[in-house]
PDB file of C-alpha atoms in Angstrom:
ATOM      1  CA  MET N   1     -28.104  97.242  84.733  1.00  0.00           C
ATOM      2  CA  ARG N   2     -29.341 100.167  86.833  1.00  0.00           C
ATOM      3  CA  VAL N   3     -30.630 102.967  84.592  1.00  0.00           C
ATOM      4  CA  ALA N   4     -31.353 106.493  85.787  1.00  0.00           C
ATOM      5  CA  PHE N   5     -33.690 108.390  83.471  1.00  0.00           C
ATOM      6  CA  ALA N   6     -33.980 112.122  82.728  1.00  0.00           C
ATOM      7  CA  GLY N   7     -36.838 113.465  80.641  1.00  0.00           C
ATOM      8  CA  THR N   8     -39.987 115.547  80.756  1.00  0.00           C
ATOM      9  CA  PRO N   9     -42.541 115.514  77.872  1.00  0.00           C
ATOM     10  CA  GLU N  10     -44.489 112.748  76.131  1.00  0.00           C
ATOM     11  CA  PHE N  11     -41.539 111.947  73.836  1.00  0.00           C
ATOM     12  CA  ALA N  12     -39.534 110.999  76.932  1.00  0.00           C
ATOM     13  CA  ARG N  13     -42.408 109.160  78.602  1.00  0.00           C
ATOM     14  CA  VAL N  14     -42.600 106.726  75.686  1.00  0.00           C
ATOM     15  CA  ALA N  15     -38.903 105.884  76.117  1.00  0.00           C
ATOM     16  CA  LEU N  16     -39.274 105.461  79.874  1.00  0.00           C
ATOM     17  CA  GLU N  17     -42.230 103.139  79.328  1.00  0.00           C
ATOM     18  CA  ARG N  18     -40.204 100.992  76.897  1.00  0.00           C
ATOM     19  CA  LEU N  19     -37.252 100.760  79.292  1.00  0.00           C
ATOM     20  CA  HIS N  20     -39.561  99.805  82.146  1.00  0.00           C
ATOM     21  CA  ALA N  21     -41.321  97.176  80.016  1.00  0.00           C
ATOM     22  CA  ALA N  22     -37.941  95.738  79.003  1.00  0.00           C
ATOM     23  CA  GLY N  23     -37.193  95.029  82.660  1.00  0.00           C
ATOM     24  CA  PHE N  24     -34.405  97.510  83.354  1.00  0.00           C
ATOM     25  CA  ASP N  25     -33.925  98.508  86.986  1.00  0.00           C
ATOM     26  CA  ILE N  26     -34.815 102.225  87.094  1.00  0.00           C
ATOM     27  CA  PRO N  27     -33.933 103.585  90.548  1.00  0.00           C
ATOM     28  CA  LEU N  28     -34.490 107.279  89.771  1.00  0.00           C
ATOM     29  CA  VAL N  29     -36.222 109.606  87.331  1.00  0.00           C
ATOM     30  CA  LEU N  30     -35.242 113.241  86.894  1.00  0.00           C
ATOM     31  CA  THR N  31     -37.879 115.508  85.384  1.00  0.00           C
ATOM     32  CA  GLN N  32     -38.651 119.213  85.350  1.00  0.00           C
ATOM     33  CA  PRO N  33     -40.741 120.795  88.112  1.00  0.00           C
ATOM     34  CA  ASP N  34     -44.535 120.761  87.800  1.00  0.00           C
ATOM     35  CA  ARG N  35     -45.844 123.569  85.575  1.00  0.00           C
ATOM     36  CA  PRO N  36     -49.169 125.434  85.580  1.00  0.00           C
ATOM     37  CA  ALA N  37     -51.433 124.307  82.744  1.00  0.00           C
ATOM     38  CA  GLY N  38     -55.064 124.307  81.644  1.00  0.00           C
ATOM     39  CA  ARG N  39     -57.717 126.939  82.169  1.00  0.00           C
ATOM     40  CA  GLY N  40     -57.263 126.880  85.936  1.00  0.00           C
ATOM     41  CA  MET N  41     -53.466 127.059  85.565  1.00  0.00           C
ATOM     42  CA  LYS N  42     -53.053 124.372  88.212  1.00  0.00           C
ATOM     43  CA  LEU N  43     -49.678 122.754  88.654  1.00  0.00           C
ATOM     44  CA  GLN N  44     -49.437 119.668  86.455  1.00  0.00           C
ATOM     45  CA  PRO N  45     -46.794 116.928  86.654  1.00  0.00           C
ATOM     46  CA  SER N  46     -44.905 116.081  83.488  1.00  0.00           C
ATOM     47  CA  PRO N  47     -45.835 112.936  81.524  1.00  0.00           C
ATOM     48  CA  VAL N  48     -42.582 111.358  82.749  1.00  0.00           C
ATOM     49  CA  LYS N  49     -43.404 112.089  86.386  1.00  0.00           C
ATOM     50  CA  GLN N  50     -46.902 110.684  85.977  1.00  0.00           C
ATOM     51  CA  PHE N  51     -45.519 107.418  84.605  1.00  0.00           C
ATOM     52  CA  ALA N  52     -42.819 107.177  87.277  1.00  0.00           C
ATOM     53  CA  GLN N  53     -45.273 107.737  90.135  1.00  0.00           C
ATOM     54  CA  ALA N  54     -47.728 105.214  88.679  1.00  0.00           C
ATOM     55  CA  HIS N  55     -44.958 102.598  88.699  1.00  0.00           C
ATOM     56  CA  GLY N  56     -43.340 103.397  92.025  1.00  0.00           C
ATOM     57  CA  ILE N  57     -40.165 104.955  90.640  1.00  0.00           C
ATOM     58  CA  ALA N  58     -38.457 107.651  92.734  1.00  0.00           C
ATOM     59  CA  VAL N  59     -38.657 111.148  91.209  1.00  0.00           C
ATOM     60  CA  ALA N  60     -36.425 114.212  91.654  1.00  0.00           C
ATOM     61  CA  GLN N  61     -37.359 117.601  90.177  1.00  0.00           C
ATOM     62  CA  PRO N  62     -34.468 120.045  90.588  1.00  0.00           C
ATOM     63  CA  ARG N  63     -34.855 123.429  88.928  1.00  0.00           C
ATOM     64  CA  SER N  64     -31.187 123.249  87.987  1.00  0.00           C
ATOM     65  CA  LEU N  65     -28.287 120.829  88.267  1.00  0.00           C
ATOM     66  CA  ARG N  66     -25.577 123.492  88.305  1.00  0.00           C
ATOM     67  CA  LEU N  67     -23.955 123.447  91.752  1.00  0.00           C
ATOM     68  CA  ASP N  68     -22.686 127.009  91.177  1.00  0.00           C
ATOM     69  CA  GLY N  69     -25.918 128.252  89.599  1.00  0.00           C
ATOM     70  CA  LYS N  70     -29.112 130.023  90.651  1.00  0.00           C
ATOM     71  CA  TYR N  71     -30.549 127.059  92.583  1.00  0.00           C
ATOM     72  CA  PRO N  72     -27.600 125.424  94.387  1.00  0.00           C
ATOM     73  CA  ASP N  73     -29.844 123.688  96.938  1.00  0.00           C
ATOM     74  CA  ASP N  74     -31.847 122.053  94.141  1.00  0.00           C
ATOM     75  CA  ALA N  75     -28.644 120.994  92.403  1.00  0.00           C
ATOM     76  CA  GLN N  76     -27.221 119.524  95.589  1.00  0.00           C
ATOM     77  CA  ALA N  77     -30.421 117.593  96.245  1.00  0.00           C
ATOM     78  CA  GLY N  78     -30.317 116.279  92.680  1.00  0.00           C
ATOM     79  CA  ARG N  79     -26.692 115.252  93.153  1.00  0.00           C
ATOM     80  CA  GLU N  80     -27.469 113.364  96.340  1.00  0.00           C
ATOM     81  CA  ALA N  81     -30.376 111.585  94.654  1.00  0.00           C
ATOM     82  CA  LEU N  82     -28.198 110.554  91.693  1.00  0.00           C
ATOM     83  CA  LEU N  83     -25.404 109.292  93.907  1.00  0.00           C
ATOM     84  CA  ALA N  84     -27.870 107.324  96.021  1.00  0.00           C
ATOM     85  CA  ALA N  85     -29.354 105.767  92.878  1.00  0.00           C
ATOM     86  CA  ARG N  86     -26.002 104.112  92.044  1.00  0.00           C
ATOM     87  CA  ALA N  87     -26.959 103.935  88.371  1.00  0.00           C
ATOM     88  CA  ASP N  88     -24.674 102.387  85.771  1.00  0.00           C
ATOM     89  CA  VAL N  89     -25.944 104.736  83.060  1.00  0.00           C
ATOM     90  CA  MET N  90     -28.405 107.585  82.551  1.00  0.00           C
ATOM     91  CA  MET N  91     -30.795 107.673  79.584  1.00  0.00           C
ATOM     92  CA  VAL N  92     -31.807 111.221  78.642  1.00  0.00           C
ATOM     93  CA  ALA N  93     -34.704 112.273  76.400  1.00  0.00           C
ATOM     94  CA  ALA N  94     -35.957 115.861  76.061  1.00  0.00           C
ATOM     95  CA  TYR N  95     -35.119 116.643  79.684  1.00  0.00           C
ATOM     96  CA  GLY N  96     -34.949 120.399  79.212  1.00  0.00           C
ATOM     97  CA  LEU N  97     -32.062 121.106  81.606  1.00  0.00           C
ATOM     98  CA  ILE N  98     -28.367 121.334  80.802  1.00  0.00           C
ATOM     99  CA  LEU N  99     -26.391 118.474  82.343  1.00  0.00           C
ATOM    100  CA  PRO N 100     -23.139 119.774  83.866  1.00  0.00           C
ATOM    101  CA  GLN N 101     -19.989 117.673  83.764  1.00  0.00           C
ATOM    102  CA  TRP N 102     -20.515 116.203  87.236  1.00  0.00           C
ATOM    103  CA  VAL N 103     -23.749 114.570  86.001  1.00  0.00           C
ATOM    104  CA  LEU N 104     -22.041 113.145  82.910  1.00  0.00           C
ATOM    105  CA  ASP N 105     -19.335 111.657  85.162  1.00  0.00           C
ATOM    106  CA  THR N 106     -21.593 110.217  87.885  1.00  0.00           C
ATOM    107  CA  GLN N 107     -22.617 107.043  86.011  1.00  0.00           C
ATOM    108  CA  ARG N 108     -20.082 104.375  85.051  1.00  0.00           C
ATOM    109  CA  LEU N 109     -21.277 104.414  81.422  1.00  0.00           C
ATOM    110  CA  GLY N 110     -22.094 108.129  81.337  1.00  0.00           C
ATOM    111  CA  CYS N 111     -25.270 109.637  79.856  1.00  0.00           C
ATOM    112  CA  LEU N 112     -26.924 108.513  76.622  1.00  0.00           C
ATOM    113  CA  ASN N 113     -29.277 110.861  74.782  1.00  0.00           C
ATOM    114  CA  ILE N 114     -32.219 110.040  72.495  1.00  0.00           C
ATOM    115  CA  HIS N 115     -32.100 112.814  69.887  1.00  0.00           C
ATOM    116  CA  ALA N 116     -34.832 113.192  67.256  1.00  0.00           C
ATOM    117  CA  SER N 117     -32.677 113.915  64.210  1.00  0.00           C
ATOM    118  CA  LEU N 118     -29.891 112.444  62.106  1.00  0.00           C
ATOM    119  CA  LEU N 119     -26.981 114.218  63.746  1.00  0.00           C
ATOM    120  CA  PRO N 120     -25.200 116.466  63.036  1.00  0.00           C
ATOM    121  CA  ARG N 121     -28.256 117.859  61.240  1.00  0.00           C
ATOM    122  CA  TRP N 122     -30.625 119.650  63.596  1.00  0.00           C
ATOM    123  CA  ARG N 123     -28.746 119.850  66.830  1.00  0.00           C
ATOM    124  CA  GLY N 124     -30.716 121.770  69.433  1.00  0.00           C
ATOM    125  CA  ALA N 125     -34.179 122.206  70.870  1.00  0.00           C
ATOM    126  CA  ALA N 126     -36.657 121.692  68.009  1.00  0.00           C
ATOM    127  CA  PRO N 127     -35.317 119.115  65.534  1.00  0.00           C
ATOM    128  CA  ILE N 128     -38.716 117.708  64.515  1.00  0.00           C
ATOM    129  CA  HIS N 129     -40.235 121.122  63.781  1.00  0.00           C
ATOM    130  CA  ARG N 130     -37.227 122.331  61.825  1.00  0.00           C
ATOM    131  CA  ALA N 131     -36.912 119.195  59.704  1.00  0.00           C
ATOM    132  CA  ILE N 132     -40.508 119.592  58.481  1.00  0.00           C
ATOM    133  CA  GLU N 133     -40.142 123.343  58.052  1.00  0.00           C
ATOM    134  CA  ALA N 134     -37.015 122.875  55.929  1.00  0.00           C
ATOM    135  CA  GLY N 135     -38.679 120.311  53.689  1.00  0.00           C
ATOM    136  CA  ASP N 136     -36.321 117.460  54.637  1.00  0.00           C
ATOM    137  CA  ALA N 137     -37.201 114.134  53.030  1.00  0.00           C
ATOM    138  CA  GLU N 138     -36.120 112.124  56.063  1.00  0.00           C
ATOM    139  CA  THR N 139     -35.150 112.356  59.693  1.00  0.00           C
ATOM    140  CA  GLY N 140     -34.606 109.745  62.387  1.00  0.00           C
ATOM    141  CA  ILE N 141     -33.235 109.005  65.839  1.00  0.00           C
ATOM    142  CA  THR N 142     -29.627 109.258  66.953  1.00  0.00           C
ATOM    143  CA  LEU N 143     -28.563 107.616  70.226  1.00  0.00           C
ATOM    144  CA  MET N 144     -25.638 109.722  71.378  1.00  0.00           C
ATOM    145  CA  GLN N 145     -23.010 109.562  74.116  1.00  0.00           C
ATOM    146  CA  MET N 146     -23.450 112.934  75.794  1.00  0.00           C
ATOM    147  CA  ASP N 147     -20.576 115.347  76.331  1.00  0.00           C
ATOM    148  CA  ALA N 148     -20.441 118.968  77.499  1.00  0.00           C
ATOM    149  CA  GLY N 149     -21.400 120.382  74.071  1.00  0.00           C
ATOM    150  CA  LEU N 150     -24.836 120.959  72.537  1.00  0.00           C
ATOM    151  CA  ASP N 151     -25.647 117.597  70.913  1.00  0.00           C
ATOM    152  CA  THR N 152     -22.002 117.168  69.915  1.00  0.00           C
ATOM    153  CA  GLY N 153     -21.292 113.737  71.432  1.00  0.00           C
ATOM    154  CA  ASP N 154     -20.337 110.552  69.633  1.00  0.00           C
ATOM    155  CA  MET N 155     -23.104 108.627  67.854  1.00  0.00           C
ATOM    156  CA  LEU N 156     -23.982 105.144  69.119  1.00  0.00           C
ATOM    157  CA  LEU N 157     -27.045 104.073  67.111  1.00  0.00           C
ATOM    158  CA  THR N 158     -28.876 105.742  64.227  1.00  0.00           C
ATOM    159  CA  GLU N 159     -32.044 104.813  62.378  1.00  0.00           C
ATOM    160  CA  ARG N 160     -33.659 106.777  59.545  1.00  0.00           C
ATOM    161  CA  MET N 161     -37.342 107.576  59.046  1.00  0.00           C
ATOM    162  CA  ALA N 162     -39.063 109.101  56.009  1.00  0.00           C
ATOM    163  CA  ILE N 163     -40.996 112.346  56.474  1.00  0.00           C
ATOM    164  CA  ARG N 164     -44.401 111.943  54.833  1.00  0.00           C
ATOM    165  CA  PRO N 165     -45.851 114.743  52.683  1.00  0.00           C
ATOM    166  CA  ASP N 166     -48.687 115.260  55.195  1.00  0.00           C
ATOM    167  CA  ASP N 167     -46.623 114.884  58.385  1.00  0.00           C
ATOM    168  CA  THR N 168     -47.104 117.445  61.128  1.00  0.00           C
ATOM    169  CA  THR N 169     -44.784 117.827  64.073  1.00  0.00           C
ATOM    170  CA  GLY N 170     -47.404 115.951  66.078  1.00  0.00           C
ATOM    171  CA  SER N 171     -47.594 112.918  63.788  1.00  0.00           C
ATOM    172  CA  LEU N 172     -43.837 112.718  63.199  1.00  0.00           C
ATOM    173  CA  HIS N 173     -43.184 113.181  66.923  1.00  0.00           C
ATOM    174  CA  ASP N 174     -45.320 110.149  67.756  1.00  0.00           C
ATOM    175  CA  ARG N 175     -43.499 107.861  65.305  1.00  0.00           C
ATOM    176  CA  LEU N 176     -40.075 109.099  66.399  1.00  0.00           C
ATOM    177  CA  ALA N 177     -40.967 108.611  70.071  1.00  0.00           C
ATOM    178  CA  VAL N 178     -41.688 104.938  69.427  1.00  0.00           C
ATOM    179  CA  LEU N 179     -38.459 104.562  67.452  1.00  0.00           C
ATOM    180  CA  GLY N 180     -36.499 106.352  70.175  1.00  0.00           C
ATOM    181  CA  GLY N 181     -37.844 104.008  72.837  1.00  0.00           C
ATOM    182  CA  ARG N 182     -36.876 100.954  70.800  1.00  0.00           C
ATOM    183  CA  LEU N 183     -33.356 102.226  70.135  1.00  0.00           C
ATOM    184  CA  ALA N 184     -32.928 103.107  73.820  1.00  0.00           C
ATOM    185  CA  VAL N 185     -33.637  99.506  74.778  1.00  0.00           C
ATOM    186  CA  GLU N 186     -31.307  98.197  72.046  1.00  0.00           C
ATOM    187  CA  ALA N 187     -28.523 100.547  73.132  1.00  0.00           C
ATOM    188  CA  LEU N 188     -28.695  99.470  76.768  1.00  0.00           C
ATOM    189  CA  GLU N 189     -28.803  95.796  75.847  1.00  0.00           C
ATOM    190  CA  MET N 190     -25.689  96.332  73.720  1.00  0.00           C
ATOM    191  CA  ALA N 191     -24.009  98.391  76.449  1.00  0.00           C
ATOM    192  CA  ALA N 192     -24.582  95.580  78.951  1.00  0.00           C
ATOM    193  CA  CYS N 193     -22.315  93.303  76.918  1.00  0.00           C
ATOM    194  CA  GLY N 194     -19.861  95.991  75.790  1.00  0.00           C
ATOM    195  CA  GLY N 195     -21.153  96.064  72.243  1.00  0.00           C
ATOM    196  CA  LEU N 196     -21.778  99.778  71.724  1.00  0.00           C
ATOM    197  CA  VAL N 197     -19.450 101.438  69.223  1.00  0.00           C
ATOM    198  CA  ARG N 198     -18.868 105.185  69.379  1.00  0.00           C
ATOM    199  CA  THR N 199     -18.643 107.098  66.097  1.00  0.00           C
ATOM    200  CA  PRO N 200     -17.680 110.803  66.062  1.00  0.00           C
ATOM    201  CA  GLN N 201     -20.174 113.064  64.329  1.00  0.00           C
ATOM    202  CA  PRO N 202     -19.213 114.351  60.871  1.00  0.00           C
ATOM    203  CA  ALA N 203     -17.721 117.821  60.785  1.00  0.00           C
ATOM    204  CA  GLU N 204     -19.878 118.730  57.776  1.00  0.00           C
ATOM    205  CA  GLY N 205     -23.639 119.228  57.632  1.00  0.00           C
ATOM    206  CA  ILE N 206     -24.119 120.782  61.064  1.00  0.00           C
ATOM    207  CA  THR N 207     -27.377 122.725  61.477  1.00  0.00           C
ATOM    208  CA  TYR N 208     -29.159 124.055  64.570  1.00  0.00           C
ATOM    209  CA  ALA N 209     -32.829 123.614  65.407  1.00  0.00           C
ATOM    210  CA  HIS N 210     -33.529 126.758  67.372  1.00  0.00           C
ATOM    211  CA  LYS N 211     -36.392 126.812  69.854  1.00  0.00           C
ATOM    212  CA  ILE N 212     -39.832 127.588  68.400  1.00  0.00           C
ATOM    213  CA  GLU N 213     -41.102 131.025  69.426  1.00  0.00           C
ATOM    214  CA  LYS N 214     -44.750 132.101  69.289  1.00  0.00           C
ATOM    215  CA  ALA N 215     -43.818 135.107  67.150  1.00  0.00           C
ATOM    216  CA  GLN N 216     -42.748 132.750  64.361  1.00  0.00           C
ATOM    217  CA  ALA N 217     -46.349 131.568  64.008  1.00  0.00           C
ATOM    218  CA  GLN N 218     -47.376 134.635  62.001  1.00  0.00           C
ATOM    219  CA  VAL N 219     -47.812 133.765  58.328  1.00  0.00           C
ATOM    220  CA  ASP N 220     -45.764 135.804  55.882  1.00  0.00           C
ATOM    221  CA  TRP N 221     -47.914 135.710  52.751  1.00  0.00           C
ATOM    222  CA  SER N 222     -45.033 136.997  50.610  1.00  0.00           C
ATOM    223  CA  GLN N 223     -43.363 133.613  50.979  1.00  0.00           C
ATOM    224  CA  PRO N 224     -44.045 130.801  48.464  1.00  0.00           C
ATOM    225  CA  ALA N 225     -47.146 128.699  49.088  1.00  0.00           C
ATOM    226  CA  ALA N 226     -45.049 125.551  49.564  1.00  0.00           C
ATOM    227  CA  VAL N 227     -42.981 127.229  52.290  1.00  0.00           C
ATOM    228  CA  ILE N 228     -46.055 128.448  54.174  1.00  0.00           C
ATOM    229  CA  GLU N 229     -47.639 124.984  53.952  1.00  0.00           C
ATOM    230  CA  ARG N 230     -44.533 123.367  55.445  1.00  0.00           C
ATOM    231  CA  ARG N 231     -44.444 125.887  58.280  1.00  0.00           C
ATOM    232  CA  MET N 232     -48.100 125.181  59.035  1.00  0.00           C
ATOM    233  CA  ARG N 233     -47.309 121.479  59.419  1.00  0.00           C
ATOM    234  CA  ALA N 234     -44.144 122.233  61.391  1.00  0.00           C
ATOM    235  CA  PHE N 235     -46.083 124.390  63.860  1.00  0.00           C
ATOM    236  CA  ASP N 236     -48.876 121.832  64.399  1.00  0.00           C
ATOM    237  CA  PRO N 237     -49.756 121.362  67.248  1.00  0.00           C
ATOM    238  CA  PHE N 238     -47.674 124.259  68.674  1.00  0.00           C
ATOM    239  CA  PRO N 239     -47.771 127.186  68.229  1.00  0.00           C
ATOM    240  CA  GLY N 240     -49.999 126.917  65.145  1.00  0.00           C
ATOM    241  CA  ALA N 241     -49.797 129.199  62.116  1.00  0.00           C
ATOM    242  CA  SER N 242     -51.629 132.501  62.654  1.00  0.00           C
ATOM    243  CA  THR N 243     -52.878 135.281  60.422  1.00  0.00           C
ATOM    244  CA  ALA N 244     -55.204 138.252  60.673  1.00  0.00           C
ATOM    245  CA  PHE N 245     -58.509 138.420  58.831  1.00  0.00           C
ATOM    246  CA  GLY N 246     -60.242 141.701  59.384  1.00  0.00           C
ATOM    247  CA  ASP N 247     -60.304 142.203  63.145  1.00  0.00           C
ATOM    248  CA  GLU N 248     -59.911 138.499  63.905  1.00  0.00           C
ATOM    249  CA  ALA N 249     -56.899 136.302  64.525  1.00  0.00           C
ATOM    250  CA  ILE N 250     -57.231 133.041  62.599  1.00  0.00           C
ATOM    251  CA  LYS N 251     -55.186 129.892  63.001  1.00  0.00           C
ATOM    252  CA  LEU N 252     -54.417 127.862  59.900  1.00  0.00           C
ATOM    253  CA  TRP N 253     -53.925 124.118  60.344  1.00  0.00           C
ATOM    254  CA  ARG N 254     -54.056 122.381  56.977  1.00  0.00           C
ATOM    255  CA  ALA N 255     -53.500 123.605  53.443  1.00  0.00           C
ATOM    256  CA  GLN N 256     -52.355 122.607  49.980  1.00  0.00           C
ATOM    257  CA  ALA N 257     -49.991 124.480  47.699  1.00  0.00           C
ATOM    258  CA  VAL N 258     -51.676 125.061  44.316  1.00  0.00           C
ATOM    259  CA  ARG N 259     -49.960 126.142  41.090  1.00  0.00           C
ATOM    260  CA  ALA N 260     -51.066 129.459  39.597  1.00  0.00           C
ATOM    261  CA  ASP N 261     -49.796 131.394  36.593  1.00  0.00           C
ATOM    262  CA  ALA N 262     -50.594 134.844  37.922  1.00  0.00           C
ATOM    263  CA  THR N 263     -51.922 135.934  41.292  1.00  0.00           C
ATOM    264  CA  PRO N 264     -52.848 139.243  42.947  1.00  0.00           C
ATOM    265  CA  ALA N 265     -51.095 140.690  45.981  1.00  0.00           C
ATOM    266  CA  PRO N 266     -50.010 138.142  48.614  1.00  0.00           C
ATOM    267  CA  GLY N 267     -52.753 137.444  51.155  1.00  0.00           C
ATOM    268  CA  THR N 268     -55.584 138.162  48.706  1.00  0.00           C
ATOM    269  CA  VAL N 269     -58.409 135.623  48.554  1.00  0.00           C
ATOM    270  CA  VAL N 270     -58.571 134.316  44.980  1.00  0.00           C
ATOM    271  CA  ALA N 271     -61.475 131.881  45.269  1.00  0.00           C
ATOM    272  CA  VAL N 272     -63.742 130.355  47.916  1.00  0.00           C
ATOM    273  CA  GLY N 273     -65.435 126.958  47.912  1.00  0.00           C
ATOM    274  CA  ASN N 274     -66.318 124.033  50.137  1.00  0.00           C
ATOM    275  CA  ASP N 275     -63.021 122.394  49.167  1.00  0.00           C
ATOM    276  CA  GLY N 276     -60.901 125.346  50.287  1.00  0.00           C
ATOM    277  CA  ILE N 277     -60.115 129.043  50.445  1.00  0.00           C
ATOM    278  CA  ASP N 278     -57.510 129.921  47.793  1.00  0.00           C
ATOM    279  CA  VAL N 279     -55.126 132.650  48.937  1.00  0.00           C
ATOM    280  CA  ALA N 280     -52.426 134.295  46.847  1.00  0.00           C
ATOM    281  CA  THR N 281     -48.859 134.064  48.123  1.00  0.00           C
ATOM    282  CA  GLY N 282     -45.470 135.296  46.950  1.00  0.00           C
ATOM    283  CA  GLU N 283     -45.328 132.251  44.683  1.00  0.00           C
ATOM    284  CA  GLY N 284     -48.433 130.226  43.866  1.00  0.00           C
ATOM    285  CA  VAL N 285     -51.708 129.846  45.722  1.00  0.00           C
ATOM    286  CA  LEU N 286     -52.326 128.278  49.129  1.00  0.00           C
ATOM    287  CA  ARG N 287     -55.632 126.420  49.499  1.00  0.00           C
ATOM    288  CA  LEU N 288     -56.713 126.557  53.155  1.00  0.00           C
ATOM    289  CA  VAL N 289     -58.684 123.469  54.180  1.00  0.00           C
ATOM    290  CA  GLU N 290     -58.716 123.560  58.007  1.00  0.00           C
ATOM    291  CA  LEU N 291     -58.960 126.770  60.062  1.00  0.00           C
ATOM    292  CA  GLN N 292     -59.804 127.946  63.570  1.00  0.00           C
ATOM    293  CA  ARG N 293     -61.268 131.148  64.965  1.00  0.00           C
ATOM    294  CA  ALA N 294     -60.124 132.472  68.318  1.00  0.00           C
ATOM    295  CA  GLY N 295     -61.823 130.506  71.076  1.00  0.00           C
ATOM    296  CA  GLY N 296     -63.234 128.018  68.574  1.00  0.00           C
ATOM    297  CA  ARG N 297     -62.373 124.558  67.324  1.00  0.00           C
ATOM    298  CA  ARG N 298     -60.347 123.425  64.350  1.00  0.00           C
ATOM    299  CA  LEU N 299     -62.850 123.109  61.497  1.00  0.00           C
ATOM    300  CA  PRO N 300     -62.900 121.860  57.925  1.00  0.00           C
ATOM    301  CA  VAL N 301     -63.256 124.800  55.576  1.00  0.00           C
ATOM    302  CA  ALA N 302     -66.956 124.195  54.772  1.00  0.00           C
ATOM    303  CA  ASP N 303     -67.879 124.374  58.469  1.00  0.00           C
ATOM    304  CA  PHE N 304     -65.560 127.334  59.034  1.00  0.00           C
ATOM    305  CA  LEU N 305     -67.257 129.323  56.267  1.00  0.00           C
ATOM    306  CA  ARG N 306     -70.675 128.843  57.870  1.00  0.00           C
ATOM    307  CA  GLY N 307     -69.470 130.831  60.872  1.00  0.00           C
ATOM    308  CA  LEU N 308     -67.273 133.337  59.073  1.00  0.00           C
ATOM    309  CA  PRO N 309     -68.050 134.085  55.418  1.00  0.00           C
ATOM    310  CA  VAL N 310     -65.030 134.798  53.228  1.00  0.00           C
ATOM    311  CA  ALA N 311     -65.207 136.315  49.742  1.00  0.00           C
ATOM    312  CA  ALA N 312     -62.796 136.647  46.845  1.00  0.00           C
ATOM    313  CA  GLY N 313     -60.905 139.914  47.003  1.00  0.00           C
ATOM    314  CA  GLN N 314     -60.675 140.010  50.809  1.00  0.00           C
ATOM    315  CA  ARG N 315     -57.278 139.873  52.452  1.00  0.00           C
ATOM    316  CA  PHE N 316     -55.601 137.632  54.988  1.00  0.00           C
ATOM    317  CA  GLY N 317     -52.755 139.115  56.966  1.00  0.00           C
ATOM    318  CA  ALA N 318     -54.146 142.631  57.335  1.00  0.00           C
ATOM    319  CA  ALA N 319     -56.491 144.026  59.972  1.00  0.00           C
ATOM    320  CA  ALA N 320     -59.573 145.917  58.844  1.00  0.00           C
TER     321      ALA N 320
END
């Protein structure tokens, strides 16, 4: 079976690696154009491109695949590359570009998508972040037959995964990437012998995982401590949870929700110790245990306090 692949970040690279290791013939990889990154803002290839080049797989990087869109020359070049690849199927994982109908129709078996949620919950761009933020007890991978809608296609394979109490988006991402790669291989092996069964998604339980914006990183101390703690884990490693402390912007990485009978105004420091900085919230107390100053490193609270003393009665979330 000839398998074209479309994907960009590390989540997709893991799947591509598993498909390659399983021996599938991969004639073409589609990935997004190189982006500036790092302090020098030099153009950097995506993790998928790096893997493809290291293993001699042809790469195409169109800015769009819409033949009637802003970059018709890119789309036409992508079309020619796909047609030349003569793939039986395309596996898609976090590609980042909308696939128009002509792409879905090019392969004999269409396009299969590795989606990091239990569809129809958390359709859209940020399913891992939103599952943690919402306090879901579990998530998983859905292998889906792609159609023209936003994650609306029929389900092919599904496997569940528990969300641990200390999971961040980073840790859950890594486990789901491995699961996604395994299910991708299983799906293609089943497709090769006609064993894949398509199941329409339920009409109930649809939610959307909207893209994470940097502005959402600001901590709202009027929220319950448990909600803030979940958002901190959901926004780790990007964009991180941020708050003001005096004239400084502080990032908060790890915390624990602590019960409290009565607390002062949200954002007020209640107590300070080497085991944490206790901050009042709209409901309960949040004990901060890992923080970061601008330009600094993530530090355990004891080390953080050596560089920036914090005292009871001071406020987070308000500039001096």
